Amino acid sequence: RPGVGVFGCGNTVSFCKIYNAPQQGFCVVGNDNTVEYCEIFNCCTDNYDNGACYCGSCPPARNSFNTVIRGNYFHDNGSENCPYNEGAKDFRSETYDIYLDGYPATTLVNNIFIGSAVHTAVFLNQGANYCTVDGNVFIDVSGVFHREQGIDSYDPFKEYDMTEKQTEKWKTAYPQIESYIDMTKIDKGHHIIINNTHVGKGNMLVCSSNVHEYENNTHYDKMPKFLKELIKKLDKQ
């Protein structure tokens, strides 16, 4: 059970401190939601295949577009003592700061991730296409687990038995959704990973480097002075 669960459209979660949650810190499903300026820590300490911020793989999540997750501070999530899923051990570890599990057209911008006991800060699973990861900072944690698009199809209009008029409204509001009928034609998940900073342990990108757009991402072996000052300010707040 998440600390905060958002199931609907046009909701905003702002300036929350979410912590000490053995499972999800927050869960989001629905269109045009915003999660901003929150601190999320010590979450996802007692489970696997989950995220401190989890955006699900259920059919409503595949019909969920244009959520923005911005300006949040993720740290110290996950645990080395989490239960382990033997069936997935050859593919990936089990917890993430942000887990986009079939949640398309999500924008992650200006978030900070520090040293959690997670596999990567962000997981872009199959079905979570058209996502943008822009201007984030990853410190002593791998940045983005990019799972290359596999063979999959999904008819977002049949799922809700939409009328022709409803279908046209949906296509106008979220033009990417029509491509989900044959997701194999979506170029490399159409993910954009740009302008991010990675410091210290881990890598900026893991699993597949075959990204639609991957530009201007910077790595530092040691913490630069401007980031040290920024983290001090965050910790004081």
Coordinates of C-alpha atoms in Angstrom, one line a residue:
R1 CA 0.0 0.0 0.0
P2 CA 1.5 3.4 -1.0
G3 CA 1.8 6.3 1.3
V4 CA 0.0 8.3 -1.4
G5 CA -2.1 6.7 -4.1
V6 CA -3.3 8.8 -7.1
F7 CA -5.9 7.1 -9.2
G8 CA -7.5 9.7 -11.6
C9 CA -6.7 12.6 -13.8
G10 CA -5.3 16.1 -13.3
N11 CA -4.2 15.5 -9.7
T12 CA -1.1 17.2 -8.1
V13 CA 1.0 15.9 -5.2
S14 CA 3.3 18.7 -3.9
F15 CA 5.8 19.3 -1.1
C16 CA 5.2 16.0 0.7
K17 CA 7.8 14.1 2.8
I18 CA 7.1 10.4 2.3
Y19 CA 9.2 7.9 4.3
N20 CA 9.5 4.7 6.3
A21 CA 7.1 2.9 3.9
P22 CA 8.0 -0.8 3.6
Q23 CA 6.5 -0.8 0.1
Q24 CA 5.6 2.0 -2.2
G25 CA 6.0 5.6 -1.2
F26 CA 3.5 6.7 -3.8
C27 CA 1.6 5.1 -6.7
V28 CA 0.2 7.0 -9.7
V29 CA -2.3 5.9 -12.3
G30 CA -4.2 8.3 -14.7
N31 CA -3.6 11.1 -17.1
D32 CA -2.1 14.5 -16.6
N33 CA -1.0 14.1 -13.0
T34 CA 1.9 15.9 -11.3
V35 CA 4.2 14.8 -8.5
E36 CA 6.6 17.6 -7.5
Y37 CA 9.0 18.9 -4.8
C38 CA 8.6 15.8 -2.6
E39 CA 11.2 14.0 -0.5
I40 CA 10.9 10.2 -0.7
F41 CA 13.2 8.1 1.4
N42 CA 13.4 4.8 3.3
C43 CA 10.6 3.3 1.1
C44 CA 10.5 -0.1 -0.6
T45 CA 12.5 -1.8 2.1
D46 CA 10.5 -5.0 2.5
N47 CA 9.5 -6.2 -1.0
Y48 CA 10.6 -6.8 -4.6
D49 CA 9.6 -5.9 -8.1
N50 CA 8.5 -2.5 -6.9
G51 CA 9.4 1.2 -6.7
A52 CA 9.4 4.0 -4.2
C53 CA 7.3 5.6 -6.9
Y54 CA 5.4 2.9 -8.8
C55 CA 3.3 3.6 -11.9
G56 CA 1.6 0.3 -12.7
S57 CA 1.3 -2.2 -15.6
C58 CA -2.5 -2.7 -15.2
P59 CA -4.6 -1.7 -18.3
P60 CA -5.5 1.7 -16.9
A61 CA -1.8 2.6 -16.6
R62 CA -1.2 1.8 -20.3
N63 CA -4.0 4.4 -21.0
S64 CA -2.3 6.9 -18.7
F65 CA -0.4 9.7 -20.5
N66 CA 1.4 13.0 -19.7
T67 CA 2.2 12.7 -16.0
V68 CA 5.1 14.9 -14.8
I69 CA 7.4 13.9 -11.9
R70 CA 9.7 16.9 -11.2
G71 CA 11.9 18.4 -8.6
N72 CA 11.7 15.5 -6.2
Y73 CA 14.5 14.2 -3.9
F74 CA 14.8 10.4 -3.7
H75 CA 17.4 8.9 -1.3
D76 CA 18.0 5.8 0.8
N77 CA 15.2 3.7 -0.7
G78 CA 15.3 -0.1 -1.1
S79 CA 17.3 -2.5 1.1
E80 CA 19.9 -5.1 0.6
N81 CA 17.7 -7.3 2.8
C82 CA 14.7 -7.2 0.5
P83 CA 13.2 -10.6 -0.5
Y84 CA 14.5 -11.7 -3.8
N85 CA 12.6 -13.0 -6.8
E86 CA 14.6 -16.0 -8.1
G87 CA 12.7 -15.9 -11.4
A88 CA 14.1 -12.5 -12.3
K89 CA 17.6 -12.8 -11.1
D90 CA 19.2 -13.1 -14.5
F91 CA 17.3 -10.0 -15.8
R92 CA 17.4 -7.4 -13.1
S93 CA 17.3 -6.6 -9.4
E94 CA 14.0 -5.8 -7.8
T95 CA 13.5 -2.3 -6.5
Y96 CA 13.8 1.2 -8.0
D97 CA 13.2 4.8 -7.0
I98 CA 10.8 5.3 -9.9
Y99 CA 9.3 2.2 -11.6
L100 CA 7.4 3.1 -14.9
D101 CA 5.8 -0.3 -15.5
G102 CA 3.7 0.4 -18.6
Y103 CA 3.1 4.1 -17.9
P104 CA 3.7 6.1 -21.2
A105 CA 4.6 9.7 -22.0
T106 CA 5.8 10.4 -18.4
T107 CA 8.3 13.2 -18.0
L108 CA 10.9 12.9 -15.2
V109 CA 12.6 16.3 -14.9
N110 CA 15.0 17.9 -12.3
N111 CA 14.8 15.1 -9.8
I112 CA 17.7 14.1 -7.5
F113 CA 18.5 10.5 -6.7
I114 CA 21.2 9.6 -4.1
G115 CA 22.7 6.2 -3.1
S116 CA 19.6 4.1 -2.6
A117 CA 20.0 0.3 -2.3
V118 CA 18.1 -0.2 -5.6
H119 CA 19.1 -1.6 -9.0
T120 CA 18.7 1.7 -10.8
A121 CA 17.0 5.0 -9.9
V122 CA 14.6 4.7 -12.9
F123 CA 13.2 1.7 -14.6
L124 CA 11.5 2.1 -18.1
N125 CA 9.8 -1.2 -18.6
Q126 CA 8.2 -2.4 -21.8
G127 CA 5.0 -0.6 -22.5
A128 CA 6.2 2.6 -20.8
N129 CA 6.9 4.3 -24.1
Y130 CA 7.4 8.0 -25.0
C131 CA 9.0 8.8 -21.7
T132 CA 11.4 11.8 -21.2
V133 CA 14.2 11.8 -18.6
D134 CA 15.6 15.3 -18.6
G135 CA 17.9 17.2 -16.2
N136 CA 18.0 14.7 -13.4
V137 CA 21.0 14.1 -11.0
F138 CA 22.0 10.5 -10.1
I139 CA 24.6 10.2 -7.3
D140 CA 26.2 6.8 -6.4
V141 CA 23.3 5.0 -8.1
S142 CA 22.8 3.8 -11.7
G143 CA 20.5 6.2 -13.5
V144 CA 18.1 4.6 -16.0
F145 CA 17.3 0.9 -16.7
H146 CA 16.2 1.1 -20.3
R147 CA 14.5 -2.1 -21.3
E148 CA 14.4 -2.3 -25.1
Q149 CA 10.9 -2.5 -26.6
G150 CA 9.8 -6.1 -27.2
I151 CA 7.1 -7.7 -29.3
D152 CA 3.8 -6.6 -27.8
S153 CA 0.5 -5.2 -28.8
Y154 CA -2.4 -3.6 -26.9
D155 CA -5.6 -2.1 -28.1
P156 CA -6.3 0.8 -25.7
F157 CA -9.7 1.5 -27.2
K158 CA -11.1 -2.1 -26.8
E159 CA -10.0 -2.1 -23.2
Y160 CA -12.8 0.3 -22.3
D161 CA -15.2 -0.4 -25.1
M162 CA -15.1 3.2 -26.3
T163 CA -17.6 4.7 -28.7
E164 CA -16.2 6.2 -31.9
K165 CA -16.7 9.7 -30.5
Q166 CA -14.8 8.8 -27.3
T167 CA -12.0 7.2 -29.3
E168 CA -11.5 10.3 -31.4
K169 CA -11.4 12.5 -28.3
W170 CA -8.7 10.2 -26.8
K171 CA -6.6 10.2 -30.0
T172 CA -6.8 14.0 -30.1
A173 CA -5.7 14.4 -26.5
Y174 CA -3.0 11.7 -26.5
P175 CA -1.9 11.1 -30.1
Q176 CA 0.8 8.5 -29.1
I177 CA -1.9 6.1 -27.9
E178 CA -2.8 4.9 -31.4
S179 CA 0.7 3.5 -31.8
Y180 CA 0.1 1.1 -29.0
I181 CA -2.0 -1.1 -31.2
D182 CA 1.3 -2.3 -32.6
M183 CA 4.1 -1.4 -30.2
T184 CA 6.7 -3.1 -32.2
K185 CA 6.7 -0.1 -34.6
I186 CA 7.6 2.4 -31.8
D187 CA 11.2 3.3 -32.4
K188 CA 13.3 2.2 -29.4
G189 CA 10.4 3.0 -27.1
H190 CA 10.7 6.6 -28.3
H191 CA 12.4 7.5 -25.0
I192 CA 14.4 10.7 -24.6
I193 CA 17.2 10.7 -22.1
I194 CA 18.9 14.1 -22.1
N195 CA 20.8 16.7 -20.0
N196 CA 21.3 14.4 -17.0
T197 CA 24.2 14.2 -14.6
H198 CA 25.6 11.0 -13.1
V199 CA 28.2 11.0 -10.2
G200 CA 30.2 8.2 -8.7
K201 CA 29.2 4.6 -8.5
G202 CA 27.1 2.9 -11.2
N203 CA 26.3 4.0 -14.7
M204 CA 24.0 6.5 -16.3
L205 CA 22.4 3.9 -18.5
V206 CA 22.1 0.1 -18.1
C207 CA 20.6 -2.8 -20.0
S208 CA 20.0 -1.3 -23.5
S209 CA 21.9 1.7 -24.9
N210 CA 19.6 1.6 -27.9
V211 CA 17.7 4.8 -27.0
H212 CA 15.7 6.9 -29.4
E213 CA 17.4 10.1 -28.2
Y214 CA 20.4 10.1 -25.8
E215 CA 22.2 13.4 -25.6
N216 CA 24.2 15.7 -23.3
N217 CA 24.4 13.3 -20.3
T218 CA 27.5 14.0 -18.1
H219 CA 29.4 11.7 -15.7
Y220 CA 31.7 12.8 -12.9
D221 CA 33.8 10.4 -10.9
K222 CA 33.7 12.7 -7.8
M223 CA 31.1 15.0 -6.6
P224 CA 31.5 18.5 -8.1
K225 CA 31.4 21.5 -5.7
F226 CA 28.0 22.8 -7.1
L227 CA 26.3 19.5 -6.3
K228 CA 27.8 19.3 -2.8
E229 CA 26.3 22.7 -2.0
L230 CA 22.9 21.7 -3.5
I231 CA 22.7 18.5 -1.4
K232 CA 23.6 20.4 1.8
K233 CA 20.7 22.8 1.1
L234 CA 18.3 19.9 0.5
D235 CA 19.3 18.1 3.7
K236 CA 18.9 21.2 5.8
Q237 CA 15.3 21.6 4.5

